[in-house]
Coordinates of C-alpha atoms in Angstrom, one line a residue:
X231 CA -56.2 -161.7 -230.1
X232 CA -57.8 -161.2 -233.8
X233 CA -56.3 -162.1 -237.1
X234 CA -56.6 -159.4 -240.0
X235 CA -55.2 -160.3 -243.6
X236 CA -54.5 -157.2 -245.3
X237 CA -54.7 -158.1 -249.1
X238 CA -53.3 -155.5 -251.5
X239 CA -53.6 -155.6 -255.4
X240 CA -52.0 -154.4 -258.1
X241 CA -53.0 -153.7 -261.8
X242 CA -52.3 -151.7 -264.8
X243 CA -54.2 -151.6 -267.9
X244 CA -52.5 -151.6 -271.1
X245 CA -53.7 -148.7 -273.3
X246 CA -54.0 -149.1 -277.1
X247 CA -53.1 -146.5 -279.4
X248 CA -56.0 -144.7 -281.7
X249 CA -56.5 -146.6 -285.1
X250 CA -58.0 -145.3 -287.6
X251 CA -59.5 -147.1 -290.9
X252 CA -56.8 -146.2 -293.0
X253 CA -54.5 -148.5 -290.7
X254 CA -55.8 -151.2 -291.3
X255 CA -53.8 -153.6 -293.3
X256 CA -50.5 -150.8 -292.5
X257 CA -50.1 -150.7 -289.1
X258 CA -50.1 -153.9 -287.2
X259 CA -48.6 -152.1 -283.8
X260 CA -51.9 -151.4 -281.9
X261 CA -49.8 -150.4 -278.1
X262 CA -49.8 -147.0 -277.1
X263 CA -46.0 -147.2 -275.2
X264 CA -46.1 -143.3 -274.1
X265 CA -49.6 -144.1 -272.4
X266 CA -48.4 -147.2 -270.8
X267 CA -44.7 -146.2 -269.4
X268 CA -46.6 -142.5 -268.5
X269 CA -49.3 -144.4 -266.9
X270 CA -47.2 -146.9 -264.7
X271 CA -44.3 -144.6 -263.7
X272 CA -47.0 -142.0 -262.3
X273 CA -49.1 -145.0 -260.6
X274 CA -45.5 -146.4 -259.2
X275 CA -44.5 -143.1 -258.0
X276 CA -47.8 -142.2 -256.2
X277 CA -48.7 -145.5 -255.3
X278 CA -46.9 -148.8 -255.7
X279 CA -43.8 -147.3 -254.4
X280 CA -44.6 -145.8 -251.3
X281 CA -46.7 -148.6 -250.5
X282 CA -44.7 -151.5 -251.0
X283 CA -41.7 -149.5 -249.2
X284 CA -44.3 -149.6 -246.0
X285 CA -45.1 -153.2 -246.4
X286 CA -41.4 -153.5 -246.2
X287 CA -41.1 -151.4 -243.0
X288 CA -43.9 -152.7 -241.6
X289 CA -42.4 -156.9 -242.1
X290 CA -38.6 -156.1 -240.7
X291 CA -40.2 -154.3 -238.3
X292 CA -42.8 -157.0 -236.9
X293 CA -39.8 -159.7 -237.0
X294 CA -42.1 -161.7 -239.0
X295 CA -46.2 -161.3 -236.8
X296 CA -47.0 -158.7 -240.0
X297 CA -48.3 -160.9 -243.3
X298 CA -49.4 -159.4 -246.2
X299 CA -51.3 -161.3 -249.0
X300 CA -50.9 -159.3 -252.7
X301 CA -52.5 -159.7 -255.9
X302 CA -50.3 -158.9 -259.1
X303 CA -51.8 -159.3 -262.7
X304 CA -49.2 -160.8 -265.3
X305 CA -49.6 -157.3 -267.4
X306 CA -48.5 -155.3 -264.6
X307 CA -45.4 -157.5 -263.6
X308 CA -44.6 -157.0 -267.4
X309 CA -44.9 -153.3 -266.7
X310 CA -43.5 -153.0 -263.7
X311 CA -40.2 -153.0 -261.9
X312 CA -40.2 -155.8 -259.7
X313 CA -36.9 -154.9 -257.1
X314 CA -39.2 -154.1 -254.2
X315 CA -41.5 -157.3 -254.8
X316 CA -38.6 -159.3 -254.9
X317 CA -37.7 -157.0 -251.5
X318 CA -41.4 -158.1 -250.1
X319 CA -40.9 -161.7 -250.8
X320 CA -37.4 -162.0 -249.0
X321 CA -39.2 -161.0 -245.7
X322 CA -40.9 -164.2 -245.6
X323 CA -43.9 -162.6 -244.6
X324 CA -45.6 -161.8 -248.4
X325 CA -47.8 -164.8 -249.6
X326 CA -48.3 -163.8 -253.0
X327 CA -51.9 -165.0 -254.6
X328 CA -53.0 -166.4 -258.3
X329 CA -55.5 -164.6 -260.7
X330 CA -56.4 -164.3 -264.2
X331 CA -53.2 -163.3 -266.0
X332 CA -54.7 -160.4 -268.0
X333 CA -57.1 -159.4 -265.1
X334 CA -60.1 -160.1 -267.3
X335 CA -63.4 -161.7 -267.2
X336 CA -62.8 -165.3 -269.4
X337 CA -64.3 -167.2 -265.9
X338 CA -67.5 -165.8 -267.2
X339 CA -66.9 -167.4 -271.0
X340 CA -64.7 -169.2 -271.9
X341 CA -63.5 -172.3 -269.2
X342 CA -60.2 -172.9 -271.3
X343 CA -59.2 -169.6 -272.0
X344 CA -59.3 -169.0 -268.1
X345 CA -57.7 -172.3 -267.3
X346 CA -55.0 -170.7 -269.3
X347 CA -54.6 -167.8 -268.2
X348 CA -54.4 -168.9 -264.6
X349 CA -51.9 -171.8 -264.9
X350 CA -49.8 -169.1 -267.0
X351 CA -50.1 -166.7 -263.9
X352 CA -49.1 -169.8 -261.7
X353 CA -46.4 -170.7 -263.8
X354 CA -45.0 -166.4 -263.5
X355 CA -45.3 -166.2 -260.1
X356 CA -43.2 -169.4 -259.1
X357 CA -40.8 -168.3 -261.4
X358 CA -40.2 -164.9 -260.1
X359 CA -40.8 -165.4 -256.4
X360 CA -40.1 -168.8 -256.0
X361 CA -43.3 -169.7 -254.6
X362 CA -46.0 -171.4 -256.1
X363 CA -50.0 -169.6 -255.2
X364 CA -52.0 -171.4 -253.1
X365 CA -54.9 -168.8 -252.9
X366 CA -56.7 -167.6 -256.0
X367 CA -58.3 -164.2 -256.1
X368 CA -60.5 -163.7 -259.3
X369 CA -60.7 -160.7 -261.6
X370 CA -62.8 -157.8 -259.0
X371 CA -63.4 -161.1 -257.0
X372 CA -65.8 -162.3 -259.2
X373 CA -67.3 -166.3 -257.7
X374 CA -69.9 -168.5 -258.9
X375 CA -69.8 -172.2 -257.2
X376 CA -69.0 -173.6 -260.9
X377 CA -65.8 -171.1 -261.0
X378 CA -64.7 -172.2 -257.1
X379 CA -64.7 -175.9 -258.7
X380 CA -62.8 -174.9 -261.6
X381 CA -59.8 -173.0 -259.0
X382 CA -60.6 -176.2 -256.9
X383 CA -59.4 -178.6 -259.4
X384 CA -56.5 -176.3 -260.5
X385 CA -55.1 -177.2 -257.3
X386 CA -56.0 -174.1 -255.4
X387 CA -56.2 -174.6 -251.2
X388 CA -58.6 -170.9 -251.0
X389 CA -60.2 -168.4 -252.8
X390 CA -60.5 -164.7 -251.7
X391 CA -64.8 -163.6 -252.9
X392 CA -66.0 -160.6 -252.0
X393 CA -69.0 -160.8 -248.9
X394 CA -70.1 -163.3 -246.3

């Protein structure tokens, strides 16, 4: 029998508000709270909640035979209500992956920043779900031997990449 590993990704961008020349020096709040809340609510209702409910149901019905991996950016964790994520974690059928906290491209430009983002995310996942991630997933599944070396040096046992 073949084994299939399903992996899902949750990430939600943070919208910045329109910032004009005359706002310089007077307004230091850059986020569009309305767009962030509206966007997260829409995608959660349309996608995340139905998908998580389905995964929880599949895990419970399979009595441990169904497994899934989930990668959630730190940025998304800050915006999400996480009750369903805890329910999925409680099934014992979900492995939470680690990724850069902001879902950014620091692995391509700055090793120190990349390490900081990854360690911040690993700590957040351990704090929230009681498990330290063992597998890493880079933003956009970007891989090079140099990135793989950095990931291995941080103690990860595996890394998802794109391609063969």
